[in-house]
DNA sequence: TTGAAAGCGCTAACAG
DNA sequence: CTGTTAGCGCTTTCAA
């Protein structure tokens, strides 16, 4: 006969059953504090029997720290972000934290949501959003809530961060396209600016310029598939003659790719070469086979979680900035390099 | 001069500044309880001034209810699931709850994670995972934590649920392919069983059988792109002569599609017709243009959140089972229906 | 309407 | 090593 509608057992009940004091129960179950092997066993046993579970709200209230971690992410339905969030959540969970997911759509609402997060005495926050207002980050610092920023602007307040090397990204893109025989370059640089996306597009353009081969700039609105499609129209309308285009995002690249080959009958890489960025799963699909630059979403997420944990454990350590590794991925939308 | 390292202000501080008692602060800020307009204003004012925020852990401890909601999801890096989780999180947030994201990978660890969730006195739980162990759901019921199941097995314990009509799905798939001129049918039915995916594949097969045109069954391992690719190999190896194949998942369909056209040079829909299921974003991409059946992930998520909220507000209402709407999406991998 | 007081369930500091 | 004693910050009766 299991206790149906009984109230949840408290540490007090466990204590009574195990014939010890509540504090002994706490010590035995929270791991901290010394307890005799005997008591520990009796407590565990009693807890088991009663189906007791520690109330984390009470514990958090006492410790001023809930074990909850805010995970702020925009564009969650995007392949890159989805896998990043997945890994971050998994790692957080593995380390004993509980991720509260805040999905951002338009900054308007976001600050209210993060505000709510702060009410829970979160132990920390990982921000992977494109653009959470800086004031919010400030607010966190004020409340001394550790924050780890993924790919956010450098000028931000002091905080641990994980980001990719923007200059190196633009350079790598240029090198890949150049080595594949590109002569006339173009780049897709969304008008909705984003720190890393805009950054690498500009860096690429700069490299082209420095090499004496200025790139034409196509400006779709956003950085999604549909925008890539739009970019193809823009490209044609402008009678752009580039033979090698760097799309600052895989989604953009895939849209542009489809536009060029399906809508405008271009062959790849013969008529035009396309290079993406991110290496999302779809880039590797047989029908796309997109050459790209891989920035490992999972690695970035894990770095972020590690940094956060380190800071939670030692709030006074110096701020760190981890770099996301990038690697070239040669597939079928760029020519084979003749060695 | 903002208070730098000061402790966080409590309701006590606000009370003092507003010249009222702490309970008045609570009443003014929690909405419940009557307060004079004057006190309310003073409290709000004082709270503002101090940068006070209610401690939800303390509130939750008192109310036995934290406002936290568990969101259990597997395969988050899959387009369908990602957009579902995004919408669920957004809706939850909009209704004042905070979603704790539990990502499931293999049932082994999952039960421990949900266990942890329960320690936070979550107000409810939405389970969209393929297969969280039934005992866990039982445990939730035992602790009277409301649970909403999305597309989980019917034989489950009593709970609110959101699911699609499996029979209707199989039937619709058959009808679409039949009307598009299909003669010989095949179906991809993953060996890793999943309630809805396996269900509609079987339902489709049953429809074929009933119509006197038994379907050939291809059995890839999972339900992802790579498995679809594998299915194409299986299809060819078996010298399958089907001219219309129902892939129980868009990812499967896209993999199968790429395998058939890129690897085996088949044209669509001339040589073979393919129908997917889900209508993920990629299905609509120009290069794929996959005919499919749309099950609206966002709608499902919203239904789930609504059901959960209703149950949290009234634990005694009868259990409900909402149905996810499905609609045919005719694109280029099936023939135009001659009207 | 408002103040007083009693907890919610737990942990940590302090004695024993 | 174990029991005692204070709270953590809030809500909620209960009087006034």
XYZ file of C-alpha atoms (C1' of nucleotides) in Angstrom:
710
model
C 0.000 0.000 0.000
C 1.892 3.058 -1.128
C 1.013 6.345 0.480
C -1.357 7.823 -2.045
C -2.281 11.303 -1.115
C 0.184 11.737 1.728
C 2.238 14.855 1.873
C 5.744 14.625 0.593
C 8.141 13.306 3.217
C 10.621 15.837 4.618
C 14.034 15.388 6.090
C 12.260 15.318 9.400
C 10.410 12.140 8.513
C 13.590 10.517 7.337
C 15.326 11.554 10.534
C 12.638 10.008 12.682
C 12.684 6.760 10.772
C 16.465 6.577 10.896
C 16.577 7.607 14.506
C 18.820 10.588 13.964
C 18.463 14.341 13.787
C 17.435 16.222 10.653
C 20.847 17.755 10.346
C 22.355 14.313 10.153
C 20.051 13.593 7.260
C 21.185 16.752 5.561
C 24.824 15.893 6.099
C 24.386 12.377 4.850
C 22.521 13.394 1.730
C 24.274 16.571 0.702
C 27.680 14.979 0.757
C 29.176 17.807 2.747
C 29.996 17.296 6.417
C 31.203 14.156 8.089
C 28.866 11.399 9.052
C 29.567 7.978 10.400
C 29.217 5.188 7.924
C 26.498 3.692 10.038
C 24.305 6.792 10.135
C 24.800 7.363 6.470
C 23.539 3.908 5.695
C 20.541 4.217 7.952
C 19.654 7.574 6.434
C 19.970 6.389 2.857
C 17.884 3.385 3.749
C 15.180 5.417 5.408
C 15.129 7.938 2.587
C 14.744 5.158 0.081
C 11.939 3.644 2.053
C 10.013 6.880 2.287
C 10.646 7.924 -1.276
C 12.197 11.046 0.139
C 13.729 13.660 -2.122
C 15.593 16.742 -1.055
C 13.684 19.927 -1.774
C 16.030 21.932 -3.954
C 14.074 25.107 -3.462
C 14.693 24.976 0.251
C 18.284 24.002 -0.259
C 18.768 26.770 -2.772
C 17.139 29.263 -0.495
C 19.601 28.363 2.197
C 22.654 28.214 -0.036
C 21.767 31.310 -2.037
C 22.333 29.209 -5.091
C 19.835 27.065 -6.850
C 21.814 24.937 -9.225
C 19.706 26.458 -11.970
C 21.503 27.904 -14.975
C 19.977 30.198 -17.558
C 20.509 29.176 -21.160
C 19.618 32.082 -23.403
C 19.340 31.327 -27.080
C 17.782 32.907 -30.107
C 16.809 31.193 -33.331
C 16.562 27.832 -31.670
C 14.961 26.331 -34.769
C 18.156 26.851 -36.691
C 20.328 23.725 -37.073
C 23.461 25.310 -35.734
C 21.856 26.772 -32.657
C 19.795 23.687 -31.977
C 22.807 21.441 -31.755
C 24.636 23.998 -29.683
C 21.810 24.225 -27.184
C 21.497 20.495 -27.116
C 25.108 20.027 -26.167
C 25.075 22.863 -23.659
C 22.012 21.416 -21.954
C 23.488 17.955 -21.903
C 26.759 19.131 -20.376
C 25.036 21.314 -17.833
C 22.870 18.420 -16.797
C 25.885 16.142 -16.597
C 27.596 18.539 -14.242
C 24.627 18.645 -11.951
C 23.043 21.901 -13.075
C 19.588 22.380 -14.481
C 19.284 24.526 -17.604
C 16.397 26.955 -17.834
C 15.787 27.613 -21.484
C 15.101 31.195 -22.495
C 14.283 31.547 -26.145
C 14.730 35.014 -27.477
C 12.739 36.448 -30.324
C 13.262 40.109 -30.681
C 14.997 41.921 -27.873
C 11.840 43.522 -26.652
C 10.659 40.633 -24.557
C 14.060 39.194 -23.793
C 15.023 41.504 -21.002
C 11.828 40.733 -19.132
C 12.568 37.042 -19.414
C 16.101 37.305 -18.151
C 14.737 39.399 -15.364
C 12.516 36.544 -14.386
C 15.487 34.227 -14.527
C 17.264 36.343 -11.984
C 14.394 35.808 -9.576
C 15.392 32.180 -9.335
C 18.847 32.893 -7.984
C 20.392 31.166 -10.950
C 23.937 29.996 -10.403
C 24.965 31.284 -13.792
C 23.968 32.056 -17.329
C 25.095 31.096 -20.791
C 24.151 33.546 -23.480
C 24.292 32.397 -27.058
C 21.767 34.828 -28.356
C 22.567 37.105 -31.229
C 21.839 40.243 -29.355
C 20.658 40.328 -25.798
C 20.784 43.931 -24.654
C 24.010 44.793 -22.924
C 22.212 46.289 -19.939
C 20.969 42.871 -19.012
C 24.444 41.494 -18.902
C 25.342 44.425 -16.711
C 22.455 43.610 -14.420
C 23.788 40.087 -14.031
C 27.213 41.332 -13.146
C 25.648 43.650 -10.619
C 23.958 40.703 -8.982
C 27.220 38.814 -9.358
C 25.685 36.110 -11.480
C 28.398 34.523 -13.613
C 27.796 34.940 -17.315
C 29.457 33.225 -20.244
C 29.019 34.853 -23.627
C 29.181 32.837 -26.809
C 30.147 34.809 -29.878
C 29.083 38.131 -28.483
C 30.645 41.464 -29.153
C 34.124 42.066 -27.763
C 33.331 45.456 -26.313
C 30.997 43.844 -23.841
C 31.461 44.047 -20.115
C 34.004 41.835 -18.462
C 32.870 38.217 -18.643
C 34.110 34.843 -19.707
C 33.526 34.255 -23.356
C 33.774 31.700 -26.084
C 34.223 33.007 -29.555
C 35.674 32.316 -32.887
C 38.486 34.188 -34.486
C 36.751 36.519 -36.896
C 39.838 37.632 -38.750
C 41.062 34.093 -39.181
C 37.622 33.094 -40.418
C 37.550 35.713 -43.135
C 41.096 34.863 -44.086
C 40.410 31.147 -44.262
C 37.360 31.735 -46.426
C 39.416 33.853 -48.779
C 42.229 31.334 -48.919
C 39.899 28.455 -49.636
C 38.166 30.243 -52.462
C 41.404 31.625 -53.846
C 43.166 28.284 -53.821
C 40.186 26.743 -55.541
C 40.798 29.119 -58.390
C 38.388 31.941 -57.600
C 39.040 35.123 -59.610
C 36.212 37.439 -58.888
C 34.754 37.386 -55.443
C 31.470 38.223 -53.824
C 30.248 37.947 -50.288
C 26.819 37.781 -48.679
C 26.686 40.211 -45.798
C 23.207 40.398 -44.191
C 21.860 43.832 -43.444
C 20.654 42.611 -40.061
C 24.000 42.794 -38.373
C 25.305 40.103 -36.121
C 28.672 40.177 -34.428
C 30.288 37.115 -35.935
C 28.383 36.831 -39.191
C 28.843 40.438 -40.136
C 32.366 40.265 -38.831
C 33.579 37.440 -40.971
C 31.849 38.797 -44.060
C 33.697 42.078 -43.607
C 36.956 40.312 -42.793
C 36.613 38.352 -46.002
C 35.987 41.524 -47.957
C 39.038 43.086 -46.411
C 41.193 40.139 -47.423
C 39.934 40.405 -50.990
C 40.670 44.078 -51.016
C 44.163 43.590 -49.651
C 44.820 41.064 -52.359
C 43.838 43.594 -54.958
C 40.638 41.789 -55.870
C 37.812 43.687 -54.176
C 34.720 41.618 -53.499
C 31.255 42.545 -54.539
C 28.895 42.720 -51.578
C 25.417 41.248 -51.789
C 23.117 42.294 -48.991
C 20.212 40.022 -48.158
C 18.143 40.927 -45.120
C 18.807 38.065 -42.737
C 20.960 34.985 -42.494
C 18.543 32.178 -43.235
C 17.773 29.957 -46.199
C 15.156 32.303 -47.565
C 17.621 35.139 -47.415
C 20.118 33.089 -49.385
C 17.463 32.569 -52.015
C 16.855 36.278 -52.071
C 20.568 36.837 -52.413
C 20.577 34.761 -55.578
C 17.967 37.084 -57.062
C 19.990 40.061 -55.960
C 23.078 38.511 -57.476
C 21.415 38.061 -60.830
C 19.700 41.414 -60.803
C 23.021 43.100 -60.191
C 24.500 41.131 -63.088
C 27.233 40.177 -60.700
C 30.014 38.331 -62.443
C 31.709 36.843 -59.438
C 32.810 33.240 -59.795
C 33.417 32.603 -56.113
C 31.055 33.675 -53.373
C 31.456 33.419 -49.661
C 28.150 33.046 -47.841
C 28.666 34.005 -44.237
C 26.305 31.299 -43.049
C 25.544 27.774 -44.245
C 21.856 28.500 -44.322
C 22.517 31.492 -46.523
C 24.809 29.369 -48.666
C 22.235 26.638 -49.068
C 19.592 29.128 -50.113
C 21.952 30.827 -52.505
C 23.055 27.455 -53.846
C 19.498 26.355 -54.508
C 18.686 29.669 -56.107
C 21.642 29.561 -58.433
C 21.315 25.977 -59.566
C 17.588 25.375 -59.454
C 16.290 28.776 -60.364
C 19.099 30.060 -62.562
C 20.543 26.813 -63.861
C 24.102 27.388 -62.752
C 26.410 24.411 -62.348
C 28.722 24.043 -59.404
C 31.586 24.407 -59.130
C 32.026 24.960 -62.897
C 29.996 28.148 -63.286
C 30.283 29.432 -59.781
C 31.865 28.348 -56.525
C 30.131 28.689 -53.202
C 31.551 28.506 -49.712
C 29.448 28.431 -46.581
C 30.205 28.780 -42.898
C 29.236 26.660 -39.866
C 29.090 23.170 -41.300
C 25.559 22.404 -40.228
C 24.348 18.906 -40.877
C 22.479 19.862 -44.046
C 25.662 21.128 -45.658
C 26.901 17.563 -45.789
C 23.759 16.138 -47.318
C 24.399 14.468 -50.643
C 22.151 16.792 -52.577
C 23.976 19.868 -51.313
C 27.521 18.796 -50.685
C 28.435 22.298 -49.667
C 32.041 23.297 -49.088
C 32.204 25.189 -45.851
C 34.121 26.100 -42.759
C 33.336 24.095 -39.686
C 32.909 25.872 -36.403
C 32.143 23.142 -33.949
C 28.902 24.024 -32.174
C 29.275 21.234 -29.684
C 32.836 22.192 -28.809
C 31.782 25.785 -28.284
C 28.981 24.711 -25.988
C 31.254 22.502 -23.952
C 33.835 25.230 -23.592
C 31.121 27.549 -22.386
C 29.893 25.113 -19.787
C 33.403 24.487 -18.556
C 34.094 28.186 -18.216
C 30.850 28.699 -16.373
C 31.545 25.917 -13.944
C 35.033 27.204 -13.292
C 33.694 30.649 -12.526
C 30.909 29.383 -10.303
C 33.482 27.496 -8.310
C 35.883 30.396 -8.159
C 34.372 33.787 -8.772
C 37.691 35.572 -8.550
C 39.595 33.814 -11.285
C 40.688 35.975 -14.205
C 38.288 36.209 -17.122
C 39.000 33.885 -19.926
C 38.273 33.900 -23.623
C 38.245 30.512 -25.278
C 38.476 30.232 -29.032
C 36.244 27.986 -31.072
C 38.316 25.874 -33.440
C 37.556 26.240 -37.141
C 38.468 23.842 -39.906
C 38.023 23.927 -43.670
C 35.640 21.415 -45.171
C 36.179 20.835 -48.863
C 33.180 19.389 -50.592
C 31.629 19.769 -54.017
C 30.744 23.437 -54.351
C 34.363 24.470 -54.685
C 36.899 23.043 -57.072
C 39.375 20.445 -56.029
C 42.677 22.007 -55.209
C 45.331 20.921 -57.690
C 48.244 19.837 -55.569
C 26.501 55.428 -6.170
C 24.870 52.050 -6.713
C 25.255 49.468 -4.005
C 28.097 47.399 -5.349
C 28.691 44.437 -3.176
C 25.620 44.868 -0.997
C 23.474 41.864 -0.331
C 20.371 41.576 -2.388
C 17.494 43.587 -0.935
C 14.699 41.568 0.635
C 11.049 42.312 1.091
C 12.080 43.548 4.500
C 14.158 46.335 3.019
C 11.371 47.342 0.725
C 8.955 47.340 3.631
C 11.141 49.642 5.645
C 11.601 52.070 2.813
C 7.892 52.096 2.055
C 6.961 52.356 5.687
C 4.832 49.243 5.729
C 5.122 45.684 6.929
C 6.727 42.911 4.900
C 3.400 41.228 4.451
C 2.091 44.315 2.745
C 4.972 44.109 0.319
C 4.154 40.528 -0.409
C 0.509 41.330 -0.959
C 1.293 44.243 -3.206
C 3.746 42.354 -5.356
C 2.180 38.939 -5.619
C -1.124 40.307 -6.818
C -3.094 38.230 -4.366
C -4.575 39.871 -1.313
C -6.080 43.317 -1.006
C -3.918 46.358 -0.586
C -4.843 49.983 -0.661
C -3.918 51.801 -3.795
C -1.688 54.045 -1.788
C 0.398 51.290 -0.206
C 0.674 49.507 -3.489
C 2.149 52.557 -5.109
C 4.588 53.144 -2.311
C 5.699 49.538 -2.363
C 6.186 49.441 -6.113
C 8.104 52.670 -5.869
C 10.351 51.435 -3.090
C 10.956 48.119 -4.824
C 11.946 49.942 -7.978
C 14.289 52.149 -6.062
C 16.045 49.277 -4.350
C 16.182 47.082 -7.406
C 14.274 44.531 -5.407
C 13.223 41.265 -6.945
C 11.070 38.612 -5.350
C 13.000 35.471 -4.538
C 11.145 32.766 -6.408
C 12.828 30.012 -4.457
C 11.398 31.344 -1.243
C 8.044 31.928 -2.839
C 8.064 28.473 -4.324
C 9.042 26.936 -1.049
C 6.084 28.560 0.566
C 3.614 27.847 -2.217
C 4.810 24.316 -2.860
C 5.044 25.286 -6.478
C 7.938 26.853 -8.243
C 6.626 28.016 -11.582
C 9.256 25.762 -13.117
C 8.133 23.364 -15.816
C 10.124 20.413 -17.080
C 10.482 20.184 -20.838
C 11.751 16.744 -21.733
C 12.901 16.266 -25.284
C 15.055 13.874 -27.193
C 16.821 14.472 -30.476
C 16.795 18.200 -30.010
C 19.134 18.660 -32.954
C 16.464 17.446 -35.283
C 14.568 20.181 -37.163
C 11.149 18.982 -36.155
C 11.939 18.660 -32.482
C 13.897 21.888 -32.382
C 11.008 23.961 -33.608
C 8.647 22.134 -31.294
C 10.816 22.849 -28.275
C 11.247 26.419 -29.355
C 7.535 27.020 -29.469
C 6.883 25.148 -26.246
C 9.513 27.189 -24.439
C 8.218 30.423 -25.863
C 4.635 29.665 -24.835
C 5.635 28.509 -21.397
C 7.606 31.669 -20.887
C 4.730 33.769 -22.156
C 2.415 32.200 -19.607
C 4.786 32.966 -16.783
C 6.435 29.582 -16.387
C 10.108 28.812 -16.724
C 11.038 25.764 -18.817
C 13.805 23.516 -17.563
C 15.206 21.734 -20.554
C 15.967 18.065 -20.144
C 17.587 16.563 -23.192
C 17.310 12.853 -23.385
C 19.839 10.630 -25.060
C 19.250 7.034 -24.318
C 16.844 6.169 -21.550
C 19.581 5.184 -19.174
C 20.372 8.619 -17.895
C 16.958 10.108 -18.470
C 15.288 8.810 -15.389
C 17.980 10.261 -13.176
C 17.485 13.626 -14.803
C 13.749 13.662 -14.385
C 14.337 12.630 -10.829
C 16.385 15.730 -10.347
C 13.628 17.767 -11.917
C 11.225 16.521 -9.303
C 13.471 17.921 -6.611
C 12.601 21.395 -7.798
C 8.897 21.029 -7.140
C 8.166 21.636 -10.785
C 4.652 22.782 -11.490
C 4.372 20.426 -14.403
C 6.108 18.572 -17.170
C 5.859 18.314 -20.919
C 7.298 15.165 -22.370
C 8.027 15.078 -26.052
C 10.676 12.456 -25.863
C 10.477 9.354 -27.955
C 10.603 7.040 -25.034
C 10.947 8.154 -21.456
C 10.455 5.111 -19.249
C 6.868 4.724 -18.145
C 7.861 4.362 -14.495
C 8.991 7.956 -14.462
C 5.635 9.145 -15.617
C 4.161 7.043 -12.853
C 6.445 8.676 -10.355
C 5.215 12.080 -11.474
C 1.648 11.057 -11.054
C 2.475 9.759 -7.610
C 3.862 13.151 -6.683
C 0.854 14.685 -8.399
C 2.952 16.602 -10.880
C 0.860 17.294 -13.979
C 2.281 15.716 -17.102
C 1.409 16.314 -20.726
C 2.551 13.697 -23.187
C 3.206 14.561 -26.818
C 2.910 11.659 -29.209
C 3.479 9.022 -26.603
C 1.968 5.598 -26.494
C -1.752 5.363 -25.827
C -1.434 2.667 -23.200
C 0.319 5.069 -20.916
C -0.982 6.067 -17.540
C -3.759 8.599 -17.313
C -2.475 12.000 -18.410
C -3.293 14.778 -20.790
C -1.880 14.168 -24.193
C -1.365 15.692 -27.575
C -1.049 13.300 -30.434
C -1.679 12.818 -34.061
C -4.108 10.433 -35.574
C -1.967 7.519 -36.617
C -4.576 5.750 -38.673
C -5.529 8.901 -40.501
C -1.871 9.576 -41.169
C -1.290 6.223 -42.785
C -4.472 6.575 -44.757
C -3.613 10.064 -45.975
C -0.183 8.926 -47.069
C -1.719 6.086 -49.011
C -4.322 8.324 -50.593
C -1.781 10.902 -51.671
C 0.477 8.350 -53.293
C -2.414 6.475 -54.842
C -3.988 9.578 -56.307
C -0.635 10.611 -57.692
C -0.677 7.407 -59.702
C 1.353 5.086 -57.498
C 1.080 1.412 -58.476
C 3.587 -0.440 -56.402
C 4.194 0.780 -52.910
C 6.994 0.630 -50.409
C 7.379 2.075 -46.959
C 10.356 2.894 -44.767
C 9.725 1.540 -41.285
C 12.736 2.026 -38.967
C 13.747 -0.920 -36.851
C 14.189 1.359 -33.855
C 10.540 1.607 -33.015
C 8.858 4.843 -32.112
C 5.203 5.187 -31.309
C 4.084 7.507 -34.048
C 6.688 6.808 -36.709
C 6.321 3.074 -36.515
C 2.601 3.530 -36.163
C 2.040 5.454 -39.359
C 4.364 3.238 -41.344
C 2.322 0.216 -40.282
C -0.945 2.026 -40.855
C 0.185 2.844 -44.370
C 1.127 -0.764 -44.990
C -2.258 -1.849 -43.760
C -4.005 0.523 -46.138
C -1.977 -0.839 -49.042
C -2.838 -4.352 -48.038
C -6.514 -3.572 -47.745
C -6.434 -2.083 -51.201
C -4.967 -5.276 -52.533
C -1.575 -3.746 -53.244
C 0.699 -4.882 -50.411
C 3.640 -2.586 -49.745
C 7.204 -3.665 -49.623
C 8.815 -2.789 -46.307
C 12.302 -1.312 -46.171
C 13.851 -1.319 -42.732
C 16.581 1.213 -42.041
C 17.854 1.413 -38.486
C 16.787 4.890 -37.368
C 14.734 7.771 -38.628
C 17.371 10.296 -39.671
C 18.884 11.455 -42.926
C 21.664 8.898 -42.836
C 19.105 6.171 -42.342
C 17.223 7.370 -45.391
C 20.419 7.124 -47.365
C 20.873 3.608 -46.073
C 17.320 2.826 -47.068
C 18.137 3.784 -50.643
C 20.922 1.209 -50.648
C 18.584 -1.349 -49.136
C 15.990 -0.485 -51.745
C 18.395 -1.060 -54.587
C 19.945 -4.147 -53.079
C 16.508 -5.686 -52.743
C 15.806 -4.805 -56.386
C 12.645 -3.250 -55.123
C 10.391 -2.185 -57.963
C 8.120 0.130 -56.069
C 7.255 3.372 -57.809
C 5.851 5.154 -54.768
C 7.468 5.091 -51.383
C 6.239 6.523 -48.140
C 9.044 7.594 -45.842
C 7.695 7.829 -42.334
C 9.813 10.880 -41.573
C 10.973 13.849 -43.648
C 14.556 13.263 -42.631
C 14.273 9.712 -43.833
C 12.635 10.934 -47.013
C 15.335 13.490 -47.688
C 18.055 10.901 -47.220
C 16.224 8.439 -49.409
C 15.607 11.140 -51.982
C 19.265 12.116 -52.149
C 20.288 8.492 -52.321
C 17.947 7.739 -55.176
C 18.667 10.768 -57.316
C 22.301 11.525 -56.557
C 23.634 8.053 -55.983
C 21.352 6.037 -58.217
C 20.383 8.627 -60.788
C 16.626 8.298 -60.433
C 14.409 11.162 -61.525
C 11.502 12.352 -59.483
C 8.640 12.001 -59.790
C 9.069 10.238 -63.159
C 11.008 7.187 -62.015
C 9.861 7.078 -58.459
C 7.613 9.093 -56.181
C 8.519 9.904 -52.619
C 6.345 11.153 -49.803
C 7.679 12.312 -46.465
C 6.094 13.140 -43.140
C 6.419 16.158 -40.810
C 7.033 19.010 -43.220
C 10.246 20.220 -41.694
C 11.702 23.360 -43.145
C 14.216 21.512 -45.316
C 11.438 19.668 -47.113
C 10.412 22.936 -48.681
C 13.875 23.925 -49.820
C 14.071 24.404 -53.562
C 16.596 21.675 -54.056
C 14.431 19.114 -52.322
C 10.864 20.158 -52.904
C 9.613 17.153 -51.052
C 5.944 16.254 -51.020
C 4.978 15.500 -47.480
C 2.355 15.570 -44.793
C 2.505 18.484 -42.428
C 2.089 17.865 -38.748
C 2.364 21.257 -37.210
C 5.073 21.141 -34.538
C 4.242 24.570 -33.236
C 0.553 23.819 -32.967
C 1.322 20.630 -31.066
C 3.548 22.498 -28.652
C 0.960 25.169 -28.047
C -1.741 22.600 -27.426
C 0.528 20.906 -24.924
C 1.223 24.107 -23.061
C -2.461 24.961 -22.948
C -3.347 21.554 -21.589
C -0.641 21.795 -18.984
C -1.762 25.182 -17.835
C -5.358 24.054 -17.616
C -4.369 21.105 -15.480
C -2.124 23.130 -13.201
C -5.010 25.461 -12.594
C -7.501 22.688 -12.063
C -6.028 19.346 -11.153
C -9.374 17.598 -11.149
C -10.526 18.296 -14.673
C -11.005 15.270 -16.899
C -8.014 14.176 -18.919
C -7.965 15.430 -22.426
C -6.400 14.233 -25.640
C -5.843 16.911 -28.259
C -5.192 15.945 -31.840
C -2.459 17.477 -33.930
C -3.845 18.626 -37.266
C -2.283 17.111 -40.366
C -2.443 18.461 -43.894
C -1.155 17.172 -47.230
C 1.619 19.167 -48.860
C 1.945 18.501 -52.560
C 5.321 19.409 -53.946
C 7.598 18.021 -56.599
C 8.394 14.476 -55.515
C 4.913 13.264 -56.302
C 3.044 13.744 -59.554
C 0.480 16.433 -59.993
C -2.970 15.100 -59.499
C -4.894 15.242 -62.721
C -8.155 16.875 -61.820
C -6.808 47.270 5.130
C -2.817 46.232 7.908
C 0.542 44.198 11.465
C 2.022 40.040 13.948
C 3.521 35.486 13.915
C 3.932 30.972 12.166
C 5.925 28.267 9.168
C 7.640 26.164 3.992
C 12.198 22.394 4.169
C 16.685 22.805 4.433
C 21.696 23.780 5.877
C 25.392 25.703 8.662
C 27.480 27.254 12.790
C 28.038 25.946 17.284
C 28.089 23.139 21.226
C 28.395 18.781 23.362
C 30.464 12.558 15.162
C 25.857 14.210 16.465
C 22.119 17.214 18.334
C 20.676 22.098 18.982
C 19.629 26.376 17.247
C 19.156 29.899 13.859
C 17.870 31.557 10.045
C 17.392 31.695 4.163
C 12.979 35.160 2.084
C 8.552 34.666 1.375
C 3.354 33.971 2.021
C -0.518 33.464 4.812
C -3.607 32.832 8.411
C -5.241 35.453 12.316
C -6.272 39.454 14.932
C -6.655 44.189 15.352
